[in-house]
CSV table of N, CA and C in Angstrom, one decimal:
chain,number,residue,atom,x,y,z
O,1,MET,N,-3.3,-19.0,-2.3
O,1,MET,CA,-2.1,-18.3,-2.4
O,1,MET,C,-2.3,-17.0,-2.9
O,2,THR,N,-1.8,-15.9,-2.3
O,2,THR,CA,-1.9,-14.6,-2.6
O,2,THR,C,-0.6,-14.1,-3.7
O,3,ILE,N,-0.7,-13.7,-4.8
O,3,ILE,CA,0.3,-13.1,-5.4
O,3,ILE,C,0.3,-11.5,-5.4
O,4,CYS,N,1.5,-10.9,-5.2
O,4,CYS,CA,1.4,-9.5,-5.3
O,4,CYS,C,2.6,-8.9,-6.1
O,5,VAL,N,2.1,-8.4,-7.1
O,5,VAL,CA,3.3,-7.8,-8.1
O,5,VAL,C,3.5,-6.2,-7.5
O,6,LEU,N,4.8,-6.0,-7.4
O,6,LEU,CA,5.4,-4.6,-7.2
O,6,LEU,C,5.9,-4.0,-8.4
O,7,SER,N,5.5,-3.0,-8.8
O,7,SER,CA,6.1,-2.3,-10.1
O,7,SER,C,6.8,-1.2,-9.5
O,8,VAL,N,8.2,-0.9,-10.0
O,8,VAL,CA,9.1,0.1,-9.5
O,8,VAL,C,9.6,0.5,-10.6
O,9,ILE,N,9.5,1.9,-10.9
O,9,ILE,CA,10.2,2.7,-12.0
O,9,ILE,C,11.0,3.7,-11.3
O,10,ILE,N,12.2,3.7,-11.6
O,10,ILE,CA,13.2,4.6,-10.9
O,10,ILE,C,14.2,5.2,-11.9
O,11,PRO,N,14.0,6.0,-12.8
O,11,PRO,CA,14.8,6.8,-13.5
O,11,PRO,C,16.1,7.5,-12.8
O,12,LYS,N,17.1,7.8,-13.5
O,12,LYS,CA,18.1,8.7,-12.7
O,12,LYS,C,17.7,10.2,-12.7
O,13,PHE,N,17.8,10.7,-11.5
O,13,PHE,CA,17.4,11.9,-11.2
O,13,PHE,C,18.2,12.7,-10.2
O,14,ASN,N,18.2,14.0,-9.9
O,14,ASN,CA,18.8,14.8,-9.0
O,14,ASN,C,17.7,15.0,-8.0
O,15,ILE,N,18.1,14.8,-6.9
O,15,ILE,CA,17.1,15.1,-5.7
O,15,ILE,C,17.1,16.6,-5.5
O,16,THR,N,15.7,17.2,-5.4
O,16,THR,CA,16.0,18.6,-5.0
O,16,THR,C,16.3,18.8,-3.4
O,17,PRO,N,17.1,20.0,-3.3
O,17,PRO,CA,17.5,20.0,-2.0
O,17,PRO,C,16.2,20.4,-0.9
O,18,ALA,N,16.5,19.9,0.1
O,18,ALA,CA,15.7,19.9,1.4
O,18,ALA,C,15.0,21.5,1.4
O,19,GLY,N,13.7,21.5,1.6
O,19,GLY,CA,13.2,22.7,1.9
O,19,GLY,C,13.0,23.6,0.5
O,20,ASN,N,13.4,23.2,-0.5
O,20,ASN,CA,13.4,23.6,-1.9
O,20,ASN,C,12.2,23.2,-2.5
O,21,ARG,N,11.0,24.0,-2.9
O,21,ARG,CA,9.7,23.8,-3.5
O,21,ARG,C,9.3,22.2,-3.2
O,22,LYS,N,8.8,22.1,-1.7
O,22,LYS,CA,8.2,21.1,-1.1
O,22,LYS,C,7.0,20.9,-1.7
O,23,VAL,N,6.4,19.7,-1.9
O,23,VAL,CA,5.1,19.1,-2.4
O,23,VAL,C,5.0,17.8,-1.6
O,24,VAL,N,3.9,17.7,-1.0
O,24,VAL,CA,3.7,16.6,-0.2
O,24,VAL,C,1.9,16.3,-0.2
O,25,LEU,N,1.5,15.2,-0.5
O,25,LEU,CA,0.1,14.9,-0.5
O,25,LEU,C,-0.1,13.6,0.1
O,26,MET,N,-0.9,13.1,0.9
O,26,MET,CA,-1.4,12.1,1.3
O,26,MET,C,-3.0,12.1,1.8
O,27,GLY,N,-3.6,11.1,0.8
O,27,GLY,CA,-5.1,10.9,0.9
O,27,GLY,C,-5.4,9.4,1.1
O,28,CYS,N,-6.6,9.2,1.7
O,28,CYS,CA,-7.1,8.0,1.7
O,28,CYS,C,-8.7,8.0,1.3
O,29,VAL,N,-9.0,6.8,0.9
O,29,VAL,CA,-10.4,6.7,0.7
O,29,VAL,C,-11.3,6.9,2.2
O,30,THR,N,-12.5,7.4,1.8
O,30,THR,CA,-13.2,8.1,3.0
O,30,THR,C,-13.9,6.9,3.5
O,31,SER,N,-14.3,5.9,2.8
O,31,SER,CA,-15.2,4.8,3.3
O,31,SER,C,-15.2,3.5,2.5
O,32,ASN,N,-15.5,2.4,3.2
O,32,ASN,CA,-15.6,1.1,2.4
O,32,ASN,C,-16.4,1.5,1.3
O,33,ARG,N,-15.9,0.9,0.0
O,33,ARG,CA,-16.6,1.1,-1.1
O,33,ARG,C,-16.1,0.4,-2.3
O,34,VAL,N,-17.1,0.2,-3.3
O,34,VAL,CA,-16.8,-0.7,-4.4
O,34,VAL,C,-16.3,0.2,-5.5
O,35,ALA,N,-15.4,-0.1,-6.1
O,35,ALA,CA,-14.8,0.6,-7.2
O,35,ALA,C,-14.8,0.0,-8.6
O,36,LYS,N,-15.3,0.4,-9.6
O,36,LYS,CA,-15.4,-0.2,-10.8
O,36,LYS,C,-14.4,0.1,-11.9
O,37,SER,N,-14.3,-0.9,-12.8
O,37,SER,CA,-13.1,-1.1,-13.8
O,37,SER,C,-13.1,0.3,-14.5
O,38,SER,N,-11.9,1.0,-14.7
O,38,SER,CA,-11.5,2.1,-15.2
O,38,SER,C,-12.0,3.3,-14.7
O,39,GLU,N,-12.4,3.2,-13.2
O,39,GLU,CA,-12.9,4.3,-12.5
O,39,GLU,C,-11.5,4.9,-11.8
O,40,THR,N,-11.4,6.1,-11.9
O,40,THR,CA,-10.6,7.2,-11.4
O,40,THR,C,-10.8,7.0,-9.7
O,41,LEU,N,-9.9,6.6,-9.0
O,41,LEU,CA,-10.0,6.3,-7.5
O,41,LEU,C,-9.6,7.8,-6.9
O,42,ASN,N,-10.7,8.0,-6.1
O,42,ASN,CA,-10.7,9.2,-5.3
O,42,ASN,C,-10.3,9.2,-3.7
O,43,PHE,N,-9.0,9.8,-3.4
O,43,PHE,CA,-8.7,9.8,-2.2
O,43,PHE,C,-9.1,11.1,-1.5
O,44,GLN,N,-10.4,11.0,-0.8
O,44,GLN,CA,-10.9,12.3,-0.4
O,44,GLN,C,-10.3,12.7,1.1
O,45,ASN,N,-10.1,11.7,1.8
O,45,ASN,CA,-9.7,12.2,3.2
O,45,ASN,C,-8.3,12.3,3.1
O,46,ILE,N,-8.1,14.0,3.0
O,46,ILE,CA,-6.6,14.3,3.0
O,46,ILE,C,-5.9,14.4,4.5
O,47,LEU,N,-4.9,13.7,4.5
O,47,LEU,CA,-4.2,13.6,5.8
O,47,LEU,C,-3.1,14.5,5.9
O,48,GLN,N,-2.3,14.8,4.8
O,48,GLN,CA,-1.3,15.8,4.6
O,48,GLN,C,-1.2,16.5,3.3
O,49,SER,N,-1.1,17.8,3.4
O,49,SER,CA,-0.9,18.5,2.1
O,49,SER,C,0.0,19.6,2.3
O,50,SER,N,1.0,19.9,1.4
O,50,SER,CA,1.7,21.0,1.5
O,50,SER,C,2.3,21.4,0.3
O,51,GLY,N,2.3,22.7,-0.2
O,51,GLY,CA,2.8,23.2,-1.5
O,51,GLY,C,2.0,22.8,-2.6
O,52,ILE,N,0.6,22.7,-2.4
O,52,ILE,CA,-0.3,22.6,-3.4
O,52,ILE,C,-1.4,23.4,-3.4
O,53,LYS,N,-1.5,24.2,-4.4
O,53,LYS,CA,-2.3,25.4,-4.3
O,53,LYS,C,-4.1,24.8,-4.5
O,54,ASN,N,-4.2,24.0,-5.5
O,54,ASN,CA,-5.4,23.7,-5.9
O,54,ASN,C,-5.7,22.3,-5.4
O,55,ILE,N,-5.7,22.0,-4.0
O,55,ILE,CA,-6.3,20.9,-3.5
O,55,ILE,C,-7.4,20.4,-3.7
O,56,SER,N,-8.5,21.4,-3.8
O,56,SER,CA,-9.6,21.2,-4.0
O,56,SER,C,-10.0,20.4,-5.3
O,57,SER,N,-9.1,20.7,-6.2
O,57,SER,CA,-9.4,20.1,-7.6
O,57,SER,C,-9.0,18.3,-7.3
O,58,PHE,N,-8.0,18.0,-6.6
O,58,PHE,CA,-7.7,16.7,-6.1
O,58,PHE,C,-8.6,16.0,-5.5
O,59,HIS,N,-9.5,16.7,-4.5
O,59,HIS,CA,-10.4,16.3,-3.6
O,59,HIS,C,-11.6,16.1,-4.4
O,60,SER,N,-12.0,16.7,-5.3
O,60,SER,CA,-13.2,16.4,-6.2
O,60,SER,C,-13.0,15.3,-7.5
O,61,THR,N,-11.8,15.4,-8.0
O,61,THR,CA,-11.7,14.3,-9.1
O,61,THR,C,-10.8,13.4,-8.7
O,62,GLY,N,-10.0,13.3,-8.0
O,62,GLY,CA,-8.9,12.1,-7.7
O,62,GLY,C,-7.7,12.2,-8.5
O,63,GLN,N,-7.5,13.3,-9.4
O,63,GLN,CA,-6.5,13.4,-10.2
O,63,GLN,C,-5.5,14.6,-9.5
O,64,PHE,N,-4.3,14.3,-9.5
O,64,PHE,CA,-3.2,15.4,-9.0
O,64,PHE,C,-2.8,16.1,-10.2
O,65,THR,N,-2.9,17.4,-10.1
O,65,THR,CA,-2.4,18.2,-11.2
O,65,THR,C,-1.0,18.7,-10.7
O,66,CYS,N,0.1,18.6,-11.3
O,66,CYS,CA,1.4,19.0,-11.0
O,66,CYS,C,1.4,20.7,-11.3
O,67,GLU,N,2.1,21.3,-10.0
O,67,GLU,CA,2.2,22.8,-10.2
O,67,GLU,C,3.6,23.2,-10.3
O,68,LYS,N,4.4,22.1,-9.6
O,68,LYS,CA,5.8,22.4,-9.9
O,68,LYS,C,6.5,21.2,-10.4
O,69,ALA,N,7.4,21.6,-11.4
O,69,ALA,CA,7.8,20.5,-12.1
O,69,ALA,C,9.1,19.8,-11.4
O,70,GLY,N,9.2,18.7,-11.6
O,70,GLY,CA,10.4,17.8,-11.0
O,70,GLY,C,9.9,16.4,-10.9
O,71,PHE,N,10.7,15.4,-10.2
O,71,PHE,CA,10.4,14.2,-9.9
O,71,PHE,C,9.7,14.1,-8.7
O,72,TYR,N,8.8,13.1,-8.9
O,72,TYR,CA,7.9,12.9,-7.9
O,72,TYR,C,7.8,11.4,-7.4
O,73,PHE,N,7.7,10.9,-6.3
O,73,PHE,CA,7.6,9.7,-5.8
O,73,PHE,C,6.1,9.4,-5.5
O,74,ILE,N,5.6,8.3,-5.7
O,74,ILE,CA,4.2,8.0,-5.8
O,74,ILE,C,4.1,6.5,-5.2
O,75,SER,N,3.3,6.6,-4.1
O,75,SER,CA,3.0,5.1,-3.4
O,75,SER,C,1.4,5.1,-3.3
O,76,VAL,N,1.0,3.9,-3.9
O,76,VAL,CA,-0.4,3.7,-3.6
O,76,VAL,C,-0.4,2.2,-3.0
O,77,VAL,N,-1.5,2.3,-1.8
O,77,VAL,CA,-1.7,1.0,-1.1
O,77,VAL,C,-3.4,0.8,-1.3
O,78,ILE,N,-3.9,-0.3,-1.6
O,78,ILE,CA,-5.3,-0.5,-1.6
O,78,ILE,C,-5.5,-1.9,-1.1
O,79,ALA,N,-6.3,-1.8,0.3
O,79,ALA,CA,-6.9,-2.8,0.7
O,79,ALA,C,-8.1,-3.5,0.1
O,80,SER,N,-8.1,-4.6,0.0
O,80,SER,CA,-9.4,-4.9,-1.0
O,80,SER,C,-9.6,-6.5,-0.5
O,81,ASN,N,-10.9,-6.8,-0.4
O,81,ASN,CA,-11.1,-8.3,0.0
O,81,ASN,C,-11.6,-9.3,-1.0
O,82,SER,N,-11.5,-8.4,-2.3
O,82,SER,CA,-11.8,-8.9,-3.7
O,82,SER,C,-10.9,-10.2,-4.0
O,83,ASP,N,-11.7,-11.2,-4.8
O,83,ASP,CA,-10.7,-12.2,-5.0
O,83,ASP,C,-9.8,-11.8,-6.0
O,84,LYS,N,-9.8,-10.9,-7.0
O,84,LYS,CA,-8.8,-10.2,-7.7
O,84,LYS,C,-9.1,-8.9,-7.7
O,85,ALA,N,-7.8,-8.2,-7.6
O,85,ALA,CA,-7.9,-6.8,-7.3
O,85,ALA,C,-6.7,-5.9,-8.1
O,86,GLY,N,-6.9,-4.8,-8.7
O,86,GLY,CA,-5.6,-4.3,-9.5
O,86,GLY,C,-6.0,-2.8,-9.7
O,87,PHE,N,-4.9,-2.1,-10.0
O,87,PHE,CA,-5.0,-0.5,-10.2
O,87,PHE,C,-3.8,-0.2,-11.0
O,88,GLN,N,-3.9,1.0,-11.7
O,88,GLN,CA,-2.8,1.5,-12.5
O,88,GLN,C,-2.4,2.8,-12.0
O,89,ILE,N,-1.2,3.3,-11.9
O,89,ILE,CA,-0.7,4.5,-11.9
O,89,ILE,C,-0.6,5.0,-13.1
O,90,MET,N,-1.5,6.1,-13.5
O,90,MET,CA,-1.4,6.9,-14.8
O,90,MET,C,-0.9,8.2,-14.9
O,91,LYS,N,-0.2,8.5,-15.8
O,91,LYS,CA,0.4,10.0,-16.0
O,91,LYS,C,-0.1,10.5,-17.3
O,92,LYS,N,-0.8,11.3,-17.3
O,92,LYS,CA,-1.4,12.0,-18.6
O,92,LYS,C,-2.0,10.8,-19.4
O,93,SER,N,-2.7,10.0,-18.7
O,93,SER,CA,-3.5,8.9,-19.4
O,93,SER,C,-2.9,8.0,-20.0
O,94,VAL,N,-1.4,7.7,-19.4
O,94,VAL,CA,-0.5,6.7,-19.9
O,94,VAL,C,-0.1,5.9,-18.7
O,95,LYS,N,-0.2,4.5,-18.8
O,95,LYS,CA,0.3,3.7,-17.7
O,95,LYS,C,1.6,3.6,-17.2
O,96,VAL,N,1.9,3.9,-16.0
O,96,VAL,CA,3.3,3.9,-15.5
O,96,VAL,C,3.5,3.0,-14.5
O,97,SER,N,2.5,2.5,-13.8
O,97,SER,CA,2.9,1.2,-13.0
O,97,SER,C,1.6,0.4,-12.8
O,98,VAL,N,1.6,-0.8,-12.7
O,98,VAL,CA,0.4,-1.6,-12.6
O,98,VAL,C,0.5,-2.5,-11.3
O,99,SER,N,-0.4,-2.9,-10.6
O,99,SER,CA,-0.3,-3.8,-9.5
O,99,SER,C,-1.3,-4.6,-9.5
O,100,TRP,N,-1.2,-5.9,-9.0
O,100,TRP,CA,-2.6,-6.9,-9.1
O,100,TRP,C,-2.1,-7.9,-7.9
O,101,HIS,N,-3.3,-8.4,-7.4
O,101,HIS,CA,-3.2,-9.4,-6.4
O,101,HIS,C,-4.3,-10.5,-7.0
O,102,THR,N,-4.1,-11.7,-6.7
O,102,THR,CA,-5.3,-12.7,-6.8
O,102,THR,C,-5.2,-13.4,-5.6
O,103,GLY,N,-6.3,-13.6,-5.0
O,103,GLY,CA,-6.6,-14.2,-3.6
O,103,GLY,C,-7.3,-15.6,-3.6
O,104,GLY,N,-7.7,-16.0,-2.5
O,104,GLY,CA,-8.2,-17.2,-2.3
O,104,GLY,C,-9.8,-17.1,-2.7
O,105,GLY,N,-10.3,-16.0,-2.9
O,105,GLY,CA,-11.7,-16.0,-3.2
O,105,GLY,C,-12.7,-16.1,-1.9
O,106,ASP,N,-12.4,-16.4,-0.6
O,106,ASP,CA,-13.2,-16.3,0.3
O,106,ASP,C,-13.7,-15.1,0.7
O,107,ASN,N,-13.1,-13.9,0.5
O,107,ASN,CA,-13.7,-12.6,0.7
O,107,ASN,C,-13.6,-12.2,2.2
O,108,SER,N,-13.0,-13.3,3.1
O,108,SER,CA,-13.1,-13.0,4.5
O,108,SER,C,-11.9,-12.1,5.4
O,109,PHE,N,-10.9,-11.8,4.4
O,109,PHE,CA,-10.0,-10.8,4.7
O,109,PHE,C,-9.4,-9.9,3.6
O,110,TYR,N,-9.0,-8.9,4.5
O,110,TYR,CA,-8.3,-8.0,3.4
O,110,TYR,C,-6.9,-8.2,2.8
O,111,THR,N,-6.4,-8.0,1.5
O,111,THR,CA,-4.9,-7.9,1.1
O,111,THR,C,-4.7,-6.6,0.7
O,112,SER,N,-3.4,-6.5,0.9
O,112,SER,CA,-3.0,-5.1,0.3
O,112,SER,C,-2.4,-5.1,-1.0
O,113,VAL,N,-2.8,-4.4,-2.0
O,113,VAL,CA,-2.2,-4.2,-3.3
O,113,VAL,C,-1.5,-3.0,-3.2
O,114,ILE,N,-0.1,-3.2,-3.7
O,114,ILE,CA,0.8,-1.9,-3.7
O,114,ILE,C,1.4,-1.6,-5.0
O,115,ALA,N,1.6,-0.3,-5.2
O,115,ALA,CA,2.1,-0.1,-6.3
O,115,ALA,C,3.2,1.2,-6.0
O,116,ILE,N,4.4,1.3,-6.6
O,116,ILE,CA,5.2,2.5,-6.3
O,116,ILE,C,5.9,2.9,-7.5
O,117,ALA,N,6.0,4.3,-7.9
O,117,ALA,CA,6.6,5.0,-9.0
O,117,ALA,C,7.4,6.3,-8.6
O,118,VAL,N,8.5,6.2,-9.5
O,118,VAL,CA,9.1,7.6,-9.5
O,118,VAL,C,8.7,8.2,-10.9
O,119,VAL,N,8.2,9.2,-11.0
O,119,VAL,CA,8.0,10.0,-12.4
O,119,VAL,C,8.5,11.4,-12.4
O,120,GLU,N,8.6,11.7,-13.9
O,120,GLU,CA,9.1,13.3,-14.0
O,120,GLU,C,8.0,13.9,-14.4
O,121,LEU,N,7.4,14.9,-13.7
O,121,LEU,CA,6.1,15.7,-14.1
O,121,LEU,C,6.9,17.2,-14.3
O,122,HIS,N,5.7,17.7,-15.3
O,122,HIS,CA,6.0,19.1,-15.6
O,122,HIS,C,4.6,19.9,-15.2
O,123,ALA,N,4.6,21.1,-15.3
O,123,ALA,CA,3.6,21.9,-14.8
O,123,ALA,C,2.4,21.4,-15.6
O,124,ASN,N,1.2,21.2,-14.9
O,124,ASN,CA,-0.2,20.6,-15.5
O,124,ASN,C,-0.1,19.2,-16.0
O,125,ASP,N,0.7,18.6,-15.7
O,125,ASP,CA,0.7,17.1,-16.1
O,125,ASP,C,-0.1,16.5,-15.0
O,126,ASN,N,-0.9,15.4,-15.3
O,126,ASN,CA,-1.9,14.9,-14.0
O,126,ASN,C,-1.4,13.5,-13.8
O,127,ILE,N,-1.8,13.1,-12.5
O,127,ILE,CA,-1.4,11.5,-12.0
O,127,ILE,C,-2.9,11.3,-11.5
O,128,GLU,N,-3.2,10.2,-11.9
O,128,GLU,CA,-4.3,9.6,-11.2
O,128,GLU,C,-4.3,7.9,-11.2
O,129,ILE,N,-5.1,7.4,-10.1
O,129,ILE,CA,-5.0,5.9,-10.1
O,129,ILE,C,-6.3,5.5,-10.3
O,130,VAL,N,-6.1,4.6,-11.3
O,130,VAL,CA,-7.4,3.8,-12.1
O,130,VAL,C,-7.4,2.5,-11.8
O,131,ALA,N,-9.0,2.2,-11.3
O,131,ALA,CA,-9.0,0.8,-11.1
O,131,ALA,C,-9.0,-0.1,-12.3
O,132,ASP,N,-8.2,-1.2,-12.0
O,132,ASP,CA,-8.4,-2.2,-13.2
O,132,ASP,C,-9.6,-3.1,-12.9
O,133,ARG,N,-9.7,-3.7,-11.7
O,133,ARG,CA,-10.6,-4.5,-11.2
O,133,ARG,C,-10.6,-4.4,-9.5
O,134,ILE,N,-11.4,-3.9,-8.8
O,134,ILE,CA,-11.5,-3.8,-7.4
O,134,ILE,C,-13.0,-4.1,-7.1
O,135,SER,N,-13.4,-4.9,-6.3
O,135,SER,CA,-14.5,-5.1,-5.9
O,135,SER,C,-15.0,-4.4,-4.7
O,136,SER,N,-14.0,-4.2,-3.9
O,136,SER,CA,-14.0,-3.4,-2.6
O,136,SER,C,-12.9,-2.8,-2.3
O,137,MET,N,-12.8,-1.7,-1.6
O,137,MET,CA,-11.7,-1.0,-0.8
O,137,MET,C,-12.1,-0.6,0.5
O,138,TYR,N,-11.0,-1.0,1.4
O,138,TYR,CA,-11.1,-0.9,2.9
O,138,TYR,C,-10.8,0.6,3.1
O,139,ASP,N,-11.5,1.2,4.1
O,139,ASP,CA,-10.9,2.7,4.5
O,139,ASP,C,-10.1,2.6,5.6
O,140,ASP,N,-10.3,3.3,6.9
O,140,ASP,CA,-9.5,3.4,8.0
O,140,ASP,C,-8.1,3.4,7.8
O,141,LYS,N,-7.8,4.3,6.9
O,141,LYS,CA,-6.2,4.7,6.3
O,141,LYS,C,-5.6,3.5,5.8
O,142,SER,N,-6.4,2.5,5.1
O,142,SER,CA,-6.0,1.2,4.7
O,142,SER,C,-5.6,1.3,3.2
O,143,SER,N,-6.4,2.4,2.5
O,143,SER,CA,-6.4,2.6,1.0
O,143,SER,C,-6.1,4.0,0.7
O,144,CYS,N,-4.6,4.2,0.6
O,144,CYS,CA,-4.2,5.5,0.4
O,144,CYS,C,-3.2,5.8,-0.6
O,145,LEU,N,-3.0,7.1,-1.0
O,145,LEU,CA,-2.1,7.4,-2.1
O,145,LEU,C,-1.2,8.5,-1.3
O,146,THR,N,0.1,8.4,-1.6
O,146,THR,CA,1.2,9.2,-0.8
O,146,THR,C,2.0,9.7,-1.9
O,147,LEU,N,2.1,11.1,-2.3
O,147,LEU,CA,3.0,11.5,-3.2
O,147,LEU,C,3.8,12.7,-2.8
O,148,PHE,N,5.0,12.7,-3.0
O,148,PHE,CA,5.7,13.8,-2.7
O,148,PHE,C,7.0,14.3,-3.8
O,149,LYS,N,7.3,15.6,-3.8
O,149,LYS,CA,8.4,15.7,-4.8
O,149,LYS,C,9.7,15.5,-4.2
O,150,LEU,N,10.5,15.0,-4.9
O,150,LEU,CA,11.9,14.6,-4.5
O,150,LEU,C,12.8,15.8,-4.7
């Protein structure tokens, strides 16, 4: 049996009017790989990016640094064939959301682990996705981070 926990944090907020200070980022892992516990996951295959001046920093470190203050929607999907897999969305090294799955242990198929959060960010706040335990991550746009300013 697979158990998937979905954490959602949605505070009250005002949505930024369309076209005002747009920030969009979507990145995926670049290859099937093993992630170590406490490792910052790096989504180097940038599929969409708008309104971010220092995208090279995200590309190299895996950390998103806020340039435009506001509320941000964050979605992370990790496809893993690990018996147990989990990760955390972290804001300034503080846990915002955690997601885990426990599988059957045969490692013959991939299961998606998903976390979603809405967080208020100020300039220079950072967001990172940190592995709790993931023995493998699948690429092919199956393990991705999507982030946008509301």
